[in-house]
Coordinates of C-alpha atoms and ligand atoms in Angstrom, one line a residue:
M1 CA 17.5 -41.3 -3.1
H2 CA 17.2 -37.7 -4.2
R3 CA 20.4 -35.8 -4.0
P4 CA 19.5 -32.3 -2.9
P5 CA 21.3 -29.4 -4.7
S6 CA 24.9 -29.3 -3.4
S7 CA 24.5 -25.6 -2.9
A8 CA 21.5 -23.3 -3.0
P9 CA 21.4 -21.0 -6.0
S10 CA 23.5 -18.0 -5.1
R11 CA 22.4 -14.7 -6.4
R12 CA 25.2 -14.8 -8.9
A13 CA 23.5 -17.9 -10.4
T14 CA 20.0 -16.8 -9.7
S15 CA 20.5 -13.2 -10.8
G16 CA 21.5 -14.0 -14.3
R17 CA 18.4 -16.0 -14.6
L18 CA 16.3 -13.4 -12.9
R19 CA 17.8 -10.6 -14.9
R20 CA 17.0 -12.3 -18.2
T21 CA 13.4 -13.1 -17.1
L22 CA 12.9 -9.7 -15.7
L23 CA 14.3 -7.8 -18.6
T24 CA 12.0 -9.7 -20.9
A25 CA 9.2 -8.9 -18.6
A26 CA 10.2 -5.2 -18.4
V27 CA 10.2 -5.0 -22.1
A28 CA 6.7 -6.4 -22.2
V29 CA 5.5 -4.1 -19.6
A30 CA 7.2 -1.1 -21.1
A31 CA 5.4 -1.8 -24.4
V32 CA 2.1 -1.8 -22.6
A33 CA 2.9 1.3 -20.5
G34 CA 4.5 3.1 -23.4
A35 CA 7.7 3.6 -21.5
T36 CA 11.1 2.9 -23.0
L37 CA 13.3 0.4 -21.3
P38 CA 16.6 1.7 -22.8
A39 CA 16.1 5.1 -21.3
A40 CA 15.2 3.5 -18.0
A41 CA 18.2 1.3 -18.1
H42 CA 20.5 4.2 -18.9
G43 CA 19.0 6.4 -16.2
G44 CA 17.6 8.9 -18.7
T45 CA 14.5 11.0 -18.2
A46 CA 12.3 7.9 -18.3
G47 CA 14.5 6.3 -15.7
R48 CA 13.3 8.7 -13.0
N49 CA 9.8 7.5 -13.7
A50 CA 10.7 3.9 -14.3
P51 CA 8.6 1.3 -12.6
L52 CA 10.1 -0.4 -9.6
R53 CA 10.4 -3.7 -11.4
S54 CA 12.7 -2.4 -14.2
L55 CA 15.0 -0.8 -11.6
A56 CA 15.0 -4.0 -9.5
A57 CA 15.8 -6.1 -12.6
H58 CA 18.8 -3.8 -13.3
D59 CA 20.0 -4.7 -9.7
G60 CA 19.5 -8.4 -10.3
I61 CA 16.7 -8.7 -7.8
Y62 CA 12.9 -8.8 -8.0
V63 CA 10.4 -6.5 -6.3
G64 CA 7.2 -8.2 -5.4
S65 CA 3.9 -7.8 -3.7
A66 CA 1.4 -10.0 -1.9
L67 CA -1.8 -9.9 -3.9
A68 CA -5.3 -11.1 -3.4
A69 CA -7.2 -12.9 -6.2
G70 CA -10.5 -11.2 -5.4
T71 CA -9.0 -7.7 -5.6
L72 CA -7.2 -8.5 -8.8
A73 CA -10.5 -9.5 -10.4
S74 CA -12.6 -6.6 -9.1
D75 CA -10.2 -3.6 -9.0
S76 CA -8.5 -2.6 -12.3
T77 CA -6.4 0.1 -10.7
Y78 CA -5.0 -2.5 -8.2
S79 CA -4.3 -5.0 -11.0
S80 CA -2.7 -2.4 -13.2
I81 CA -0.3 -1.1 -10.5
A82 CA 0.5 -4.7 -9.6
A83 CA 1.4 -5.6 -13.2
T84 CA 3.3 -2.4 -13.9
Q85 CA 5.4 -2.0 -10.7
F86 CA 6.1 -5.5 -9.6
D87 CA 7.7 -8.6 -11.1
A88 CA 7.0 -11.1 -8.4
V89 CA 3.8 -12.0 -6.5
T90 CA 3.0 -14.0 -3.4
P91 CA -0.7 -15.0 -3.0
E92 CA -1.7 -13.4 0.3
N93 CA -4.0 -16.3 1.3
E94 CA -4.9 -18.3 -1.7
M95 CA -2.3 -21.1 -1.4
K96 CA -2.8 -21.7 2.3
W97 CA -4.2 -25.1 3.3
S98 CA -7.6 -23.8 4.4
S99 CA -8.0 -22.1 1.0
V100 CA -6.9 -25.0 -1.3
E101 CA -8.6 -27.9 0.6
P102 CA -11.4 -26.5 2.7
T103 CA -13.1 -30.0 2.7
Q104 CA -10.9 -33.0 2.9
G105 CA -10.2 -34.3 -0.6
A106 CA -12.2 -31.4 -2.3
F107 CA -9.6 -29.0 -3.7
D108 CA -10.2 -25.4 -4.8
W109 CA -7.3 -24.3 -6.8
A110 CA -9.1 -21.6 -8.7
P111 CA -8.1 -18.4 -6.8
A112 CA -4.5 -19.5 -6.6
D113 CA -4.5 -20.5 -10.3
Q114 CA -5.9 -17.1 -11.1
I115 CA -2.9 -15.4 -9.4
V116 CA -0.5 -17.7 -11.1
S117 CA -2.0 -16.9 -14.5
F118 CA -1.9 -13.2 -13.7
A119 CA 1.8 -13.6 -12.9
Q120 CA 2.4 -15.5 -16.1
D121 CA 0.5 -12.9 -18.2
H122 CA 2.7 -10.2 -16.7
H123 CA 6.0 -12.0 -16.5
M124 CA 6.1 -12.1 -12.8
L125 CA 7.8 -14.7 -10.5
V126 CA 5.5 -16.5 -8.1
R127 CA 6.5 -17.2 -4.5
G128 CA 4.3 -20.0 -3.2
H129 CA 3.0 -19.4 0.4
N130 CA 2.8 -21.6 2.3
L131 CA 2.9 -25.4 2.8
V132 CA 3.3 -26.0 6.5
W133 CA 2.0 -23.6 9.2
N134 CA -0.1 -23.7 12.3
S135 CA -2.6 -21.1 11.1
Q136 CA -5.2 -21.0 8.4
L137 CA -5.6 -24.8 8.5
P138 CA -8.8 -26.4 7.5
T139 CA -11.2 -27.3 10.3
W140 CA -11.4 -30.9 9.2
L141 CA -7.7 -31.1 10.0
T142 CA -7.6 -29.2 13.3
S143 CA -10.8 -30.7 14.7
G144 CA -9.9 -34.3 13.6
S145 CA -8.2 -36.6 16.1
Y146 CA -5.3 -38.0 14.1
S147 CA -2.4 -40.1 15.3
S148 CA 1.1 -38.9 14.6
A149 CA 1.4 -41.4 11.8
Q150 CA -1.8 -40.1 10.2
L151 CA -0.7 -36.5 10.6
A152 CA 2.6 -37.3 8.9
A153 CA 0.8 -39.0 6.0
L154 CA -1.7 -36.0 5.7
L155 CA 1.2 -33.5 5.7
K156 CA 3.1 -35.5 3.1
K157 CA 0.0 -35.7 0.9
H158 CA -0.8 -32.0 1.2
I159 CA 2.7 -31.0 0.3
T160 CA 2.8 -33.4 -2.6
D161 CA -0.7 -32.4 -3.9
E162 CA 0.0 -28.7 -3.8
V163 CA 3.6 -28.6 -5.0
S164 CA 2.6 -31.0 -7.9
H165 CA -0.4 -28.9 -8.8
F166 CA 1.8 -25.8 -9.4
K167 CA 4.9 -27.7 -10.5
G168 CA 7.1 -25.6 -12.9
K169 CA 5.2 -22.4 -12.1
I170 CA 6.6 -21.5 -8.7
Y171 CA 9.9 -19.8 -8.3
A172 CA 10.2 -20.4 -4.5
W173 CA 8.0 -22.0 -1.9
D174 CA 7.7 -21.0 1.7
V175 CA 7.7 -24.6 2.8
V176 CA 7.5 -24.1 6.6
N177 CA 6.1 -20.8 8.0
E178 CA 6.9 -19.4 11.4
P179 CA 8.3 -22.4 13.2
F180 CA 10.0 -20.5 16.0
N181 CA 9.0 -18.7 19.1
G182 CA 10.8 -15.4 20.1
D183 CA 13.1 -17.2 22.5
G184 CA 14.3 -19.6 19.8
S185 CA 12.3 -22.6 20.9
Y186 CA 10.0 -24.4 18.5
V187 CA 6.4 -23.4 18.4
Q188 CA 4.5 -26.3 19.9
D189 CA 1.9 -26.6 17.2
L190 CA 0.2 -29.7 15.9
W191 CA 3.1 -30.6 13.6
Y192 CA 5.8 -30.2 16.2
N193 CA 3.8 -31.9 18.9
A194 CA 3.0 -34.9 16.7
L195 CA 6.2 -35.2 14.7
G196 CA 9.0 -33.4 16.6
P197 CA 11.4 -31.0 14.9
G198 CA 12.1 -33.5 12.1
Y199 CA 8.8 -32.3 10.4
I200 CA 10.8 -29.5 8.9
A201 CA 13.4 -31.6 7.1
D202 CA 10.7 -34.0 6.0
A203 CA 8.6 -31.2 4.6
L204 CA 11.6 -29.8 2.6
R205 CA 12.3 -33.3 1.2
W206 CA 8.7 -33.9 0.2
A207 CA 8.5 -30.5 -1.5
H208 CA 11.8 -31.1 -3.3
Q209 CA 10.5 -34.5 -4.6
A210 CA 7.4 -32.9 -6.0
D211 CA 9.2 -29.9 -7.8
P212 CA 13.0 -30.2 -7.8
K213 CA 13.4 -26.8 -9.4
A214 CA 11.6 -24.7 -6.8
V215 CA 13.8 -22.9 -4.3
L216 CA 12.6 -24.1 -0.8
Y217 CA 12.4 -21.6 2.0
L218 CA 11.8 -21.4 5.7
N219 CA 10.0 -18.2 6.5
D220 CA 9.5 -16.3 9.8
Y221 CA 9.1 -12.9 11.4
N222 CA 11.4 -11.1 13.9
I223 CA 14.4 -12.9 12.3
E224 CA 15.4 -9.8 10.4
G225 CA 18.1 -8.8 12.9
Q226 CA 20.3 -11.0 15.1
N227 CA 18.5 -12.2 18.2
A228 CA 17.5 -15.5 19.9
K229 CA 14.9 -16.3 17.2
S230 CA 17.2 -15.7 14.2
D231 CA 20.0 -17.5 16.0
A232 CA 17.7 -20.6 16.2
M233 CA 16.9 -20.3 12.5
Y234 CA 20.5 -19.9 11.7
A235 CA 21.4 -23.1 13.7
L236 CA 18.6 -25.0 12.0
V237 CA 19.6 -23.9 8.5
K238 CA 23.2 -24.8 9.2
Q239 CA 22.2 -28.3 10.4
L240 CA 19.9 -28.8 7.4
R241 CA 22.7 -27.8 5.0
A242 CA 25.1 -30.2 6.8
E243 CA 22.5 -33.0 6.5
G244 CA 22.0 -32.4 2.8
V245 CA 18.3 -31.3 3.3
P246 CA 17.1 -29.3 0.2
I247 CA 16.8 -25.9 1.9
G248 CA 17.4 -23.0 -0.6
G249 CA 16.5 -19.9 1.3
V250 CA 15.4 -18.1 4.4
G251 CA 12.5 -15.6 4.3
L252 CA 12.7 -12.6 6.5
E253 CA 9.0 -11.5 6.8
S254 CA 9.8 -8.0 7.8
H255 CA 6.6 -6.8 9.4
F256 CA 8.1 -3.7 10.9
I257 CA 7.1 -0.7 13.1
A258 CA 8.3 2.6 11.7
G259 CA 11.5 3.7 13.4
E260 CA 12.1 0.4 15.1
L261 CA 14.0 -1.6 12.5
P262 CA 16.9 -3.7 13.8
T263 CA 20.2 -2.1 12.9
D264 CA 21.9 -5.3 11.9
I265 CA 19.7 -6.6 9.1
K266 CA 22.4 -6.6 6.5
A267 CA 24.9 -8.5 8.8
N268 CA 22.1 -10.9 9.6
M269 CA 21.4 -11.5 5.9
Q270 CA 25.1 -12.0 5.3
R271 CA 25.5 -14.7 7.9
F272 CA 22.7 -16.7 6.3
T273 CA 24.0 -16.3 2.8
K274 CA 27.4 -17.5 4.0
L275 CA 25.6 -20.8 4.8
G276 CA 24.9 -21.1 1.1
V277 CA 21.3 -20.2 1.1
N278 CA 19.5 -17.2 -0.4
V279 CA 17.6 -14.7 1.7
A280 CA 14.6 -12.7 0.7
V281 CA 12.4 -10.1 2.3
T282 CA 9.1 -11.8 2.0
E283 CA 6.3 -9.7 3.7
L284 CA 7.5 -6.2 4.0
D285 CA 5.3 -3.6 5.7
D286 CA 6.1 -0.8 8.2
R287 CA 3.2 0.3 10.4
V288 CA 2.7 3.6 12.2
E289 CA 0.2 4.8 14.7
L290 CA -2.9 6.2 13.1
P291 CA -3.5 8.8 11.9
A292 CA -0.2 8.9 10.2
T293 CA 1.8 12.1 10.5
A294 CA 4.2 13.5 7.9
A295 CA 7.1 12.7 10.2
E296 CA 6.0 9.1 10.5
L297 CA 5.7 8.7 6.7
T298 CA 9.2 10.2 6.4
Q299 CA 10.5 7.7 8.9
Q300 CA 8.7 5.0 7.1
A301 CA 10.3 6.0 3.8
A302 CA 13.7 5.8 5.3
D303 CA 12.9 2.3 6.7
Y304 CA 11.7 1.0 3.3
G305 CA 14.7 2.5 1.5
S306 CA 17.2 1.0 4.0
V307 CA 15.7 -2.5 3.7
V308 CA 15.8 -2.4 0.0
T309 CA 19.4 -1.1 0.0
D310 CA 20.4 -4.0 2.4
C311 CA 19.0 -6.5 -0.1
V312 CA 20.6 -4.9 -3.1
Q313 CA 23.9 -4.9 -1.4
V314 CA 23.9 -8.5 -0.1
R315 CA 24.8 -11.0 -2.8
G316 CA 22.3 -13.8 -2.2
C317 CA 19.4 -11.5 -1.3
V318 CA 17.2 -12.3 -4.3
G319 CA 14.3 -9.9 -3.8
V320 CA 11.9 -7.9 -1.7
T321 CA 8.2 -8.5 -1.5
A322 CA 5.8 -6.0 0.0
W323 CA 2.8 -7.5 2.0
E324 CA 0.2 -5.9 -0.3
F325 CA 1.3 -2.6 -1.9
D326 CA -1.4 -0.2 -0.7
D327 CA -2.8 0.8 2.7
G328 CA -6.3 -0.1 1.6
H329 CA -5.5 -3.8 1.3
S330 CA -3.1 -4.3 4.2
W331 CA -3.7 -6.8 7.0
V332 CA -2.2 -4.4 9.5
P333 CA -5.3 -2.4 10.7
G334 CA -7.3 -5.6 11.3
V335 CA -4.6 -7.1 13.5
F336 CA -2.7 -4.3 15.2
A337 CA -5.3 -2.0 16.8
G338 CA -4.8 1.7 16.1
Q339 CA -1.9 1.0 13.6
G340 CA -1.8 1.0 9.8
A341 CA -0.6 3.1 6.8
A342 CA 2.1 0.5 6.5
N343 CA 2.4 0.3 2.7
L344 CA 3.9 1.9 -0.4
Y345 CA 0.7 3.5 -1.6
D346 CA -2.1 5.1 0.3
A347 CA -5.7 3.8 0.2
S348 CA -6.4 5.9 -2.9
Y349 CA -3.4 4.4 -4.7
Q350 CA -1.3 7.5 -4.4
A351 CA 2.4 6.7 -4.1
K352 CA 3.7 7.6 -0.6
P353 CA 7.2 8.7 0.4
A354 CA 8.0 5.1 1.0
Y355 CA 7.4 4.3 -2.7
Y356 CA 9.8 7.0 -3.8
A357 CA 12.4 5.8 -1.2
V358 CA 12.2 2.3 -2.6
R359 CA 12.5 3.6 -6.1
S360 CA 15.6 5.7 -5.2
A361 CA 17.2 2.7 -3.4
L362 CA 16.7 0.5 -6.4
A363 CA 17.9 3.2 -8.8
A364 CA 21.1 3.7 -6.7
G365 CA 21.8 0.0 -6.8
R366 CA 24.9 -0.9 -4.9
R367 CA 26.2 2.6 -4.9
T368 CA 24.4 3.7 -1.8
S369 CA 26.8 3.8 1.1
S370 CA 26.2 1.4 4.0
H371 CA 24.4 2.7 7.0
Ligands
LIG401 C1 -2.1 -12.8 6.7 C2 -2.9 -12.2 5.6 O1 -2.4 -11.0 5.2 C3 -4.4 -12.0 6.1 O2 -5.2 -11.6 5.0 C4 -4.9 -13.2 6.8 O3 -6.1 -12.9 7.3 C5 -3.9 -13.7 7.8 O4 -2.7 -13.9 7.2 N1 2.6 -13.9 8.3 C6 2.4 -14.7 7.2 C7 1.2 -14.3 6.3 O5 3.2 -15.5 6.9 O6 0.6 -15.5 5.7 C8 0.2 -13.6 7.1 O7 -0.8 -13.1 6.1 C9 0.8 -12.4 7.8 C10 1.8 -12.9 8.8

């Protein structure tokens, strides 16, 4: 019997560790970039130009981005900004089941390994994404006709294979991705239909067995404010905690529309952290109607700043991850017709108002008054 952690790492516990890791990392990056950490840390002249990651480290949180292996390999501007500004990375697609096991039993870890080694080279944390979802599954799995028992065995094997492959290298795993509908009911996907709601606790336990040190998350969108969906996530996390299931965190994806953020994100974060789990903003972007106007980009900057401030001010919010950092590599235009410009940098890698708002929010730390 594995005894799950009696309590999830609080930010007090995590942040000491994060802070040490990140300060070391910041020194390494500062050496490369020619910046001086002490000036940044003391808010001197260099502080105003300090990269996001050194400001975040000072607040005891990380600031991350989703990254793609192909772009890291082919675009040196992209990889240099990624390494300089961010101290955490989430592989955008490379760890999904269809990527790692496109043919049953034939694994392709190379793109995900490439991101992990980039992260190690640049002293970045890695968020593993994701182990259980209803999307981006391999065809051999979705087109096979498996019994419930076979699906349970396949899921256990997948989780064990993948978590074991990366054991010791992953700070946190999104174990189950997007399990709820907007009304708070479970998505009736192949996992739920075959295994019932217990697949979530099973997945967490299997992941914990394979890497007991990774912090295990449930991750979903539209759970950033308090609503039927986040209420369902809250009830589930409470139940899992009561049952001793090794849940360590809740990921708030945060795919926002500029000017339409929920007003109670901070309160919602706090109710989760009171259950003894961490929260993280895992996939932040903030889309506008194209072409973007100056007013939209100003609104977007305010949105980004306020989300970062919320995380900084909530003990137990461990970090904020952008879903790609530039408009040129965002998933948004391909999925939301007519919308885009959702990221911190434009498609020419020029920092946008949102970037400066994030930097100010990180530099202000907990001093910013609540909104
Ligand atoms: C998206 C990627 O950004 C795209 O490149 C891919 O085509 C589809 O998936 N929620 C998630 C992420 O948890 O994995 C999704 O990423 C965006 C929505």
